[in-house]
PDB file of C-alpha atoms in Angstrom:
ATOM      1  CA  UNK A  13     -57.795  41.440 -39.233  1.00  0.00           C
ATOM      2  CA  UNK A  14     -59.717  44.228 -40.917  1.00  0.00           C
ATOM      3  CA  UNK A  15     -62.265  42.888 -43.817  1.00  0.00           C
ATOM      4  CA  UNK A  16     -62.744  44.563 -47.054  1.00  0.00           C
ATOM      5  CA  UNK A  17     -65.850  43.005 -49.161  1.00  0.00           C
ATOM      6  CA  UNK A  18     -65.921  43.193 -52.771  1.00  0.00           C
ATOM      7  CA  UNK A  19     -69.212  42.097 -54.784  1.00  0.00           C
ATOM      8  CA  UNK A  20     -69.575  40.906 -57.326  1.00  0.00           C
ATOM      9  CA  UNK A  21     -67.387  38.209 -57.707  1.00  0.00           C
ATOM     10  CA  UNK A  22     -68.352  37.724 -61.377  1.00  0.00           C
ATOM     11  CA  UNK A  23     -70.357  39.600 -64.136  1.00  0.00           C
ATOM     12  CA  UNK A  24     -70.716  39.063 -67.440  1.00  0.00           C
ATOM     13  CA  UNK A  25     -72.396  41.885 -69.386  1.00  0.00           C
ATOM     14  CA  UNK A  26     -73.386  42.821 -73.019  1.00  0.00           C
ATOM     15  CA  UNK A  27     -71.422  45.576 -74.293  1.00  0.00           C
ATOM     16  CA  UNK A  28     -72.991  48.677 -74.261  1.00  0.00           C
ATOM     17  CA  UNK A  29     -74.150  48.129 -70.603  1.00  0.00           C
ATOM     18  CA  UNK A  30     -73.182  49.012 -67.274  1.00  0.00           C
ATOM     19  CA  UNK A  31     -71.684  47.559 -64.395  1.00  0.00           C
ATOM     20  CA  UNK A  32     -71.450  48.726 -60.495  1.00  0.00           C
ATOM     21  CA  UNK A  33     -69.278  47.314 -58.150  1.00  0.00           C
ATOM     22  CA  UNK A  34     -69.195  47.694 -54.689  1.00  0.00           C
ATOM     23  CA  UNK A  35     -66.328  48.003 -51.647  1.00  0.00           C
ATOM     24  CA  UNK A  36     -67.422  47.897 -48.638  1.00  0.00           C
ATOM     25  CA  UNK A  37     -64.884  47.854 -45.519  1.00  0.00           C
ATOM     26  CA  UNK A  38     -66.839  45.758 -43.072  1.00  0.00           C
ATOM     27  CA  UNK A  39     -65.336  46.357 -39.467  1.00  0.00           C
ATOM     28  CA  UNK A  40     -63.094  49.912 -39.948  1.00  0.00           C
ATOM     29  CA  UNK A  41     -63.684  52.992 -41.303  1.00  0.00           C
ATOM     30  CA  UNK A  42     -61.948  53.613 -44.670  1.00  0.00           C
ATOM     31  CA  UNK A  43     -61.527  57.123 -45.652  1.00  0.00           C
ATOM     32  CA  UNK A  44     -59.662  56.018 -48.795  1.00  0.00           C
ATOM     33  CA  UNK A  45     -60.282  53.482 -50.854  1.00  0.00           C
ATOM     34  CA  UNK A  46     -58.271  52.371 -53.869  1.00  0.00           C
ATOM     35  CA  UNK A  47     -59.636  51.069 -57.433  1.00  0.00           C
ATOM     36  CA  UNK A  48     -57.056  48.494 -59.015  1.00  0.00           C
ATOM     37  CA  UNK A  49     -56.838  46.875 -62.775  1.00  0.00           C
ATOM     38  CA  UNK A  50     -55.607  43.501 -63.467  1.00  0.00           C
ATOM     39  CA  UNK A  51     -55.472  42.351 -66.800  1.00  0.00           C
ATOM     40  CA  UNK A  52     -53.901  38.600 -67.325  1.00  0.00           C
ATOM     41  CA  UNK A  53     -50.454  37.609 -66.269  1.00  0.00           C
ATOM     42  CA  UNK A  54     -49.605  41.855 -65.250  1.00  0.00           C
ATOM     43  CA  UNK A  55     -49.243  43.542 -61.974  1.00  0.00           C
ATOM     44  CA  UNK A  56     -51.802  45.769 -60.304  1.00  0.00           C
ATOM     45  CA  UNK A  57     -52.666  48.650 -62.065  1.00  0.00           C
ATOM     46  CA  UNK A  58     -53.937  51.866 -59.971  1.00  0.00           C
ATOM     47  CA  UNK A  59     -56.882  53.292 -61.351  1.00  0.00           C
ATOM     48  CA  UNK A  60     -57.999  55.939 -58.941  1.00  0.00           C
ATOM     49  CA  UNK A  61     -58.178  56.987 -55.461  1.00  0.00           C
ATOM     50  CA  UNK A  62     -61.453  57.338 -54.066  1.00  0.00           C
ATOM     51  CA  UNK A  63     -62.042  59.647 -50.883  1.00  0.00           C
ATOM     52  CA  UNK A  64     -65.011  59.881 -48.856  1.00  0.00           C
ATOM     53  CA  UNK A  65     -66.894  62.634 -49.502  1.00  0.00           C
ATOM     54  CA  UNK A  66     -65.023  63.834 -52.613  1.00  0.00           C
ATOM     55  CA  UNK A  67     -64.512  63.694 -55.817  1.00  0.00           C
ATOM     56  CA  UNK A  68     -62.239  60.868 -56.992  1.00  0.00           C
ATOM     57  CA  UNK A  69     -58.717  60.835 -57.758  1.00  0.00           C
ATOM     58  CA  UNK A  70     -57.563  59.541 -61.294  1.00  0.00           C
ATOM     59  CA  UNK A  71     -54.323  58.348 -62.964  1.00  0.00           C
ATOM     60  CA  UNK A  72     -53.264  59.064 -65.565  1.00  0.00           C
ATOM     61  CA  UNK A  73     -54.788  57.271 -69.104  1.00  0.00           C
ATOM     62  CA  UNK A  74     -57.687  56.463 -66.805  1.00  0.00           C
ATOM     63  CA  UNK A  75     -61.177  58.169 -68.099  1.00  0.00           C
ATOM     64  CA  UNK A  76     -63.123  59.285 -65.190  1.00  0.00           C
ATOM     65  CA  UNK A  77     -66.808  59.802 -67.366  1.00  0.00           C
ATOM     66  CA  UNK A  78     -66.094  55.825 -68.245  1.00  0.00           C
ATOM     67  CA  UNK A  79     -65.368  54.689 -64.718  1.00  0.00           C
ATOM     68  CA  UNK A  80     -67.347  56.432 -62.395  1.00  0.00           C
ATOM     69  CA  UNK A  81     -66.343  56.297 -58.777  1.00  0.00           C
ATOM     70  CA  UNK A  82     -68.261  57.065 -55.724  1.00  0.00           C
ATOM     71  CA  UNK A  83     -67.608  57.115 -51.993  1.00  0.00           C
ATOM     72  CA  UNK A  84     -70.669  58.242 -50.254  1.00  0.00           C
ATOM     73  CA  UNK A  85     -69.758  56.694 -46.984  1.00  0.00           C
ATOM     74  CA  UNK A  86     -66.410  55.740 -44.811  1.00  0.00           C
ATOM     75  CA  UNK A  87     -67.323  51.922 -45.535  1.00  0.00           C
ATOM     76  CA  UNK A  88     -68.414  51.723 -49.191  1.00  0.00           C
ATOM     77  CA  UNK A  89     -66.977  52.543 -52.492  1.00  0.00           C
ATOM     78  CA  UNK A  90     -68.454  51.986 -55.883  1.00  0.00           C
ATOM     79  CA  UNK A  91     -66.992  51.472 -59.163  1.00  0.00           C
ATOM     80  CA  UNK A  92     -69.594  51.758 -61.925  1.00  0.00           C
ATOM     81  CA  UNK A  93     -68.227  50.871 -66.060  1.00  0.00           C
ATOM     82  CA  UNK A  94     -69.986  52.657 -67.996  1.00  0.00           C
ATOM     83  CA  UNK A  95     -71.047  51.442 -71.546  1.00  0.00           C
ATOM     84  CA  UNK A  96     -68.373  48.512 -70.983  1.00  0.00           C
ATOM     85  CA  UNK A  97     -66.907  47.467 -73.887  1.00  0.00           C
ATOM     86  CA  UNK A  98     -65.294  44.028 -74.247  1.00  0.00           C
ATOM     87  CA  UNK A  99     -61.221  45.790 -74.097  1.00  0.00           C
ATOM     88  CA  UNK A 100     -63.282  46.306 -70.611  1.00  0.00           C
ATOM     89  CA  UNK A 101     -62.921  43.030 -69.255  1.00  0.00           C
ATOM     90  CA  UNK A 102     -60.483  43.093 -66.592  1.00  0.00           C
ATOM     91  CA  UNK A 103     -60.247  41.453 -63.078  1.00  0.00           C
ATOM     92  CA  UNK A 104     -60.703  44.701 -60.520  1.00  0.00           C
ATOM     93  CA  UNK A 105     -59.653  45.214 -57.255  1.00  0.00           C
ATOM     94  CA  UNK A 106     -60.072  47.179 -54.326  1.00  0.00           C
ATOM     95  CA  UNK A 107     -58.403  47.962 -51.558  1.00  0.00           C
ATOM     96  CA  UNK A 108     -58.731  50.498 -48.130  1.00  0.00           C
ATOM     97  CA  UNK A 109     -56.246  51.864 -46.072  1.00  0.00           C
ATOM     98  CA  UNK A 110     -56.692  50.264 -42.762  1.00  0.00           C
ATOM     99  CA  UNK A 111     -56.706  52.508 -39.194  1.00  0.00           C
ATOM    100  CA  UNK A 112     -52.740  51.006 -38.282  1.00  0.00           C
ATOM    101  CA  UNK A 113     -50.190  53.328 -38.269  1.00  0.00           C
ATOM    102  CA  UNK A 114     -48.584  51.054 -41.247  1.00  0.00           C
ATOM    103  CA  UNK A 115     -51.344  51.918 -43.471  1.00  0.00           C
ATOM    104  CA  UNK A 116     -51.612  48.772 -44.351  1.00  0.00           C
ATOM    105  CA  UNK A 117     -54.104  48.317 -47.614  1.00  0.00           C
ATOM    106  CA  UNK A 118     -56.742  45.214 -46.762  1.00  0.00           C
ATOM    107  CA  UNK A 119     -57.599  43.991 -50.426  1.00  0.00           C
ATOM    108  CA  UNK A 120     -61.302  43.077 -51.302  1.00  0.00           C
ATOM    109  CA  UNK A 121     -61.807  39.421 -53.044  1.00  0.00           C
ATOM    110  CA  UNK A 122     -62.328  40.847 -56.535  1.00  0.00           C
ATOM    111  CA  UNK A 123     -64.337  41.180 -59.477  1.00  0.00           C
ATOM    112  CA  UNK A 124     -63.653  39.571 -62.535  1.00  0.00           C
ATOM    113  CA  UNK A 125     -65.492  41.384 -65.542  1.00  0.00           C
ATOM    114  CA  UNK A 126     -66.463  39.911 -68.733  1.00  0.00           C
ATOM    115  CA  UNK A 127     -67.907  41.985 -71.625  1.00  0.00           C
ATOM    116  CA  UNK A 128     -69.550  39.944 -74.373  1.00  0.00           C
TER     117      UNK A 128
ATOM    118  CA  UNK B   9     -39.204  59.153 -62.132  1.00  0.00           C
ATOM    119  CA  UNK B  10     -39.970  55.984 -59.504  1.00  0.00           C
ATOM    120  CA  UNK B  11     -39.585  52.834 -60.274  1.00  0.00           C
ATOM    121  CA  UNK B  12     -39.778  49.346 -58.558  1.00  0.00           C
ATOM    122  CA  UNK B  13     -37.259  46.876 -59.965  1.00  0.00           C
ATOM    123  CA  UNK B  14     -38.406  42.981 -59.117  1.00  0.00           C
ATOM    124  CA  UNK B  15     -37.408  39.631 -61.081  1.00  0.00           C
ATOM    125  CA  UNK B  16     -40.443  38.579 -63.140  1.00  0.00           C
ATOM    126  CA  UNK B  17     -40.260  34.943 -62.991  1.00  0.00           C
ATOM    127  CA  UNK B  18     -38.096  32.455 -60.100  1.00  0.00           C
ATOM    128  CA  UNK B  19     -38.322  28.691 -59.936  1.00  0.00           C
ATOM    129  CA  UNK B  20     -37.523  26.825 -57.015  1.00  0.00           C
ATOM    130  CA  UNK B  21     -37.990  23.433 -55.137  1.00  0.00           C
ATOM    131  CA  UNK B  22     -40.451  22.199 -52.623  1.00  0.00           C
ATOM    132  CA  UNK B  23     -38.559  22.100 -49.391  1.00  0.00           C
ATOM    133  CA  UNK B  24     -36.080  24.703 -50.538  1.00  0.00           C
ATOM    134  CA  UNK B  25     -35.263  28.213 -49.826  1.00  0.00           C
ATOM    135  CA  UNK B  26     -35.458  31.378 -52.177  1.00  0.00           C
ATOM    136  CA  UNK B  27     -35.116  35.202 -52.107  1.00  0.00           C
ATOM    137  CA  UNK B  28     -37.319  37.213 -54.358  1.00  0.00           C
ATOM    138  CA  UNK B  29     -35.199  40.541 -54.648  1.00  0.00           C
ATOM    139  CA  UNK B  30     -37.302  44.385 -55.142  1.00  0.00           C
ATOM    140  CA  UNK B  31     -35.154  47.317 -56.004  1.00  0.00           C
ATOM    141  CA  UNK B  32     -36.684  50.937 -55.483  1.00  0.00           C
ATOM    142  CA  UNK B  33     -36.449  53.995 -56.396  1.00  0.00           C
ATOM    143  CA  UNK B  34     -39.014  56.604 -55.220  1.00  0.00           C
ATOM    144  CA  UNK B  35     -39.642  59.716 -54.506  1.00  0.00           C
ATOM    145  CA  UNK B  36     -39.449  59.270 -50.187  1.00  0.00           C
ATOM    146  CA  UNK B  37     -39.975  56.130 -48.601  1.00  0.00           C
ATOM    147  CA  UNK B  38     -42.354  55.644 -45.998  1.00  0.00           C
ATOM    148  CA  UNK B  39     -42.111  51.367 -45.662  1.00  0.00           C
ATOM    149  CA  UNK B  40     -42.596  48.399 -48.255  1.00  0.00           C
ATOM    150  CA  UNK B  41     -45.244  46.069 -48.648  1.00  0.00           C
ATOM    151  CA  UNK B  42     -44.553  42.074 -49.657  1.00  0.00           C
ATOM    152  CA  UNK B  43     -48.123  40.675 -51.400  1.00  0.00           C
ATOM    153  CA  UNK B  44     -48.662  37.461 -52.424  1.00  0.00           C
ATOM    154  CA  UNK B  45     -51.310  36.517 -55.186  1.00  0.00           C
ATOM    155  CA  UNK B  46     -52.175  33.366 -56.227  1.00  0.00           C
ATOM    156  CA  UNK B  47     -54.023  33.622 -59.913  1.00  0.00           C
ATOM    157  CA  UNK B  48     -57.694  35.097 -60.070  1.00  0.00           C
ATOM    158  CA  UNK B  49     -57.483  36.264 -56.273  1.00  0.00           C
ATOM    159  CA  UNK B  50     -56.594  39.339 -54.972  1.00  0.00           C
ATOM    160  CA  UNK B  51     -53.131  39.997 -52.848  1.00  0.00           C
ATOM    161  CA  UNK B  52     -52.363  38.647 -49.574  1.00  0.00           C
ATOM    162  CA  UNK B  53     -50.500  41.008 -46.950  1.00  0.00           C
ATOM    163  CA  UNK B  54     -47.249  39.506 -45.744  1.00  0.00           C
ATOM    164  CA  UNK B  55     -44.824  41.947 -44.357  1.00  0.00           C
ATOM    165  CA  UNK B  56     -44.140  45.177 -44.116  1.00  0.00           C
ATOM    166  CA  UNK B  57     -41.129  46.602 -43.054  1.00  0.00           C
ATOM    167  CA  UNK B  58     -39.990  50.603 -42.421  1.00  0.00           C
ATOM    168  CA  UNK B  59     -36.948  50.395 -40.329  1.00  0.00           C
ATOM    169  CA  UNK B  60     -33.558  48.342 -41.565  1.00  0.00           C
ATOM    170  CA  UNK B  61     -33.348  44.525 -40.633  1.00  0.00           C
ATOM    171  CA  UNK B  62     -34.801  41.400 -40.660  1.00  0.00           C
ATOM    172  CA  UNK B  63     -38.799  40.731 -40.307  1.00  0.00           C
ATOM    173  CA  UNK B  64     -39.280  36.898 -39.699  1.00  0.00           C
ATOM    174  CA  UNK B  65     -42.956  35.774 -39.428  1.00  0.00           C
ATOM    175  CA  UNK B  66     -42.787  32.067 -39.900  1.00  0.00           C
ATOM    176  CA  UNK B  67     -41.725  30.665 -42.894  1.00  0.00           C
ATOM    177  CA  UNK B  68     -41.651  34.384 -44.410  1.00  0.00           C
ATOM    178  CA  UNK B  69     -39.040  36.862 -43.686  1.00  0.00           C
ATOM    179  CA  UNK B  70     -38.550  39.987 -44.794  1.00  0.00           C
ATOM    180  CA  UNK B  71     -35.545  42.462 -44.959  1.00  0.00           C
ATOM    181  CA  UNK B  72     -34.750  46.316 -45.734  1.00  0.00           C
ATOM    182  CA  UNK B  73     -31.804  48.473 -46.392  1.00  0.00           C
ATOM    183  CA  UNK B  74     -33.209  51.823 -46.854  1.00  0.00           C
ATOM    184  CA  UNK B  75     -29.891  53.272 -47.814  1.00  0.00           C
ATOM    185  CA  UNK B  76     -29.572  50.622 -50.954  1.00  0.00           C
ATOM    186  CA  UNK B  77     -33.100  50.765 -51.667  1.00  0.00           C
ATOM    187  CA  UNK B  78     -33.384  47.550 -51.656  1.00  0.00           C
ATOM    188  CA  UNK B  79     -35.625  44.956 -49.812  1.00  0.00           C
ATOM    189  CA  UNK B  80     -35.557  41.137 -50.262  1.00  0.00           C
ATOM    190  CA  UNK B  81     -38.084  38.888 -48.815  1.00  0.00           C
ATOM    191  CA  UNK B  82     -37.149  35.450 -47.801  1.00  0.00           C
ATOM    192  CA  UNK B  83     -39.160  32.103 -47.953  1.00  0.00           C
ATOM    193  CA  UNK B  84     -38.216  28.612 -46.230  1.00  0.00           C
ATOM    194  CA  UNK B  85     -38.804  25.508 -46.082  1.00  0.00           C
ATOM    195  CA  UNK B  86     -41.276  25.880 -49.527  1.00  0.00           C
ATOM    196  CA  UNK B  87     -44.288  24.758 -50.237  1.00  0.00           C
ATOM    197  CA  UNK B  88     -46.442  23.757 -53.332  1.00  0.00           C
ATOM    198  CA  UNK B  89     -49.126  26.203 -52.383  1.00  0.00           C
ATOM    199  CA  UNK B  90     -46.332  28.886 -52.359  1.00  0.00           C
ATOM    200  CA  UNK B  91     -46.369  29.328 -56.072  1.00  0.00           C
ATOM    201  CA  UNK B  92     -47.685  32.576 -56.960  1.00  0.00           C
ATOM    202  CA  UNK B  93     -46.616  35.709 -57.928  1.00  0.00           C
ATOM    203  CA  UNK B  94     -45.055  38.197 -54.856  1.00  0.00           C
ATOM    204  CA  UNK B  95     -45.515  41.758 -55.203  1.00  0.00           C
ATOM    205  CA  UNK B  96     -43.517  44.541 -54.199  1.00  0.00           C
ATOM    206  CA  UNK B  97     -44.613  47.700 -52.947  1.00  0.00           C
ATOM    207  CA  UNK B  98     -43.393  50.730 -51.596  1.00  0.00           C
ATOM    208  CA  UNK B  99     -45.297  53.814 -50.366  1.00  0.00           C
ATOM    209  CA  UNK B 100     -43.860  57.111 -50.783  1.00  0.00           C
ATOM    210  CA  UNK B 101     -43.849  60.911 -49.676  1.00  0.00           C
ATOM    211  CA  UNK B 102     -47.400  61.341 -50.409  1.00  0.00           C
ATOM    212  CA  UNK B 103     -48.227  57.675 -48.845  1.00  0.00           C
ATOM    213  CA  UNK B 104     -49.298  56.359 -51.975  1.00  0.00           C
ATOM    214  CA  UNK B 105     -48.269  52.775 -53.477  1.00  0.00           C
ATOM    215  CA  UNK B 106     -45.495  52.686 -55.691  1.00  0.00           C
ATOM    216  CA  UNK B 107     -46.060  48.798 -57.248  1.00  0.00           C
ATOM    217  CA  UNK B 108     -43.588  46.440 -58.736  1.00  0.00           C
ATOM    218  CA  UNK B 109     -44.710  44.316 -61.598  1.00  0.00           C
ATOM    219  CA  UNK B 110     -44.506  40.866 -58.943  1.00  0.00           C
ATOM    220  CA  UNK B 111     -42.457  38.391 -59.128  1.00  0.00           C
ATOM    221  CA  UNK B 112     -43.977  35.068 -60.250  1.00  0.00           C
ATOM    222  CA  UNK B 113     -42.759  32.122 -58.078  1.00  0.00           C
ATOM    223  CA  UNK B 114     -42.846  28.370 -59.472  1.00  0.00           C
ATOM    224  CA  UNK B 115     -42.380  25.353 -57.176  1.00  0.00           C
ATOM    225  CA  UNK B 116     -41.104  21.966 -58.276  1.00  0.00           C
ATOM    226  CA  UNK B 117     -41.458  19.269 -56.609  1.00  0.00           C
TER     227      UNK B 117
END
């Protein structure tokens, strides 16, 4: 089955810093990609839709100058936190739509954030 | 509004059967997704279903009734490494993900 990649696995950061995470879709082409927030024992929490070749898509309560989001190619998304903040720390997701007519999302392994 | 209606927590036997239940209500309805997700990992695909009816894959099944908005997936002869939490999802008009807030599944042995 289609293969989304997700690194890193783990960062732990001062606050004030930055962090970039990458999606990359490793044997499809994935014109959307989405950016998910987990915190501790809730569900999946959409963050933004990211489109190759445009600007992002944001929910609501999401700040777009704090999470940046860019999708430069059909096979990698990044998610950058800028000046994370320990309220910051979060498990995040992504996932990309794959080329089936289900539309199936293929998840990437994760990246658990910690902010110190 | 739209809104995914799951139970939060089930507990269940090893060996046993169970039905996690998902409600919806969304604006369209173009198919639900089953997830599972073990803690710290990301979800697992296990079903989707579009049309009415049963879905067996295995151990898993899956069922729809698009005219009760409601969708029930179905797990046999269980397994320790079946506890985790199963999430429902449902994609609407605009083929976006409408998520429930999972249902988290605990085996006994």
């Amino acid at each position: 089955g289609a293969v989304v990649s997700q690194h890193p696995s783990w960062v732990i950061c001062k606050s004030g810093t930055s962090v970039k995470i990458e999606c990359r879709s490793l044997d499809f082409q994935a014109t959307t990609m989405f950016w998910y927030r987990q915190f501790p024992k809730q569900s999946l929490m959409l963050m933004a839709t990211s489109n190759e070749g445009s600007k992002a898509t944001y929910e609501q309560g999401v700040e777009k100058d704090k999470f940046l989001i860019n999708h430069a190619s059909l096979t990698l998304s990044t998610l950058t936190v800028t000046s994370a903040h320990p309220e910051d720390s979060s498990f995040y997701i992504c996932s990309a739509r794959g080329e089936s007519d289900t539309g199936e999302l293929f998840f990437g392994e994760g990246s658990r954030l910690t902010v110190l | 509004g739209q809104n995914i209606d799951q139970p939060t927590e089930m507990t269940a036997t090893e060996g046993a059967i169970v039905q996690i239940n998902c409600t919806y209500q969304t604006s369209g309805f173009n198919g639900l997704f089953w997830y599972q997700q073990h803690a710290g990992e990301a979800p697992t695909f296990l079903s989707y279903n579009v049309l009415d009816g049963l879905e067996e894959k295995g151990r898993f099944s899956s069922f729809l009734s698009r005219s009760k908005g409601y969708s029930y997936l179905l797990l046999k002869e269980l397994q320790m490494k079946d506890s985790a939490s199963y999430l429902c999802a449902v994609v609407d008009s605009n083929y976006q993900l409408i998520w429930g807030a999972g249902t988290k599944l605990i085996i006994k042995p």
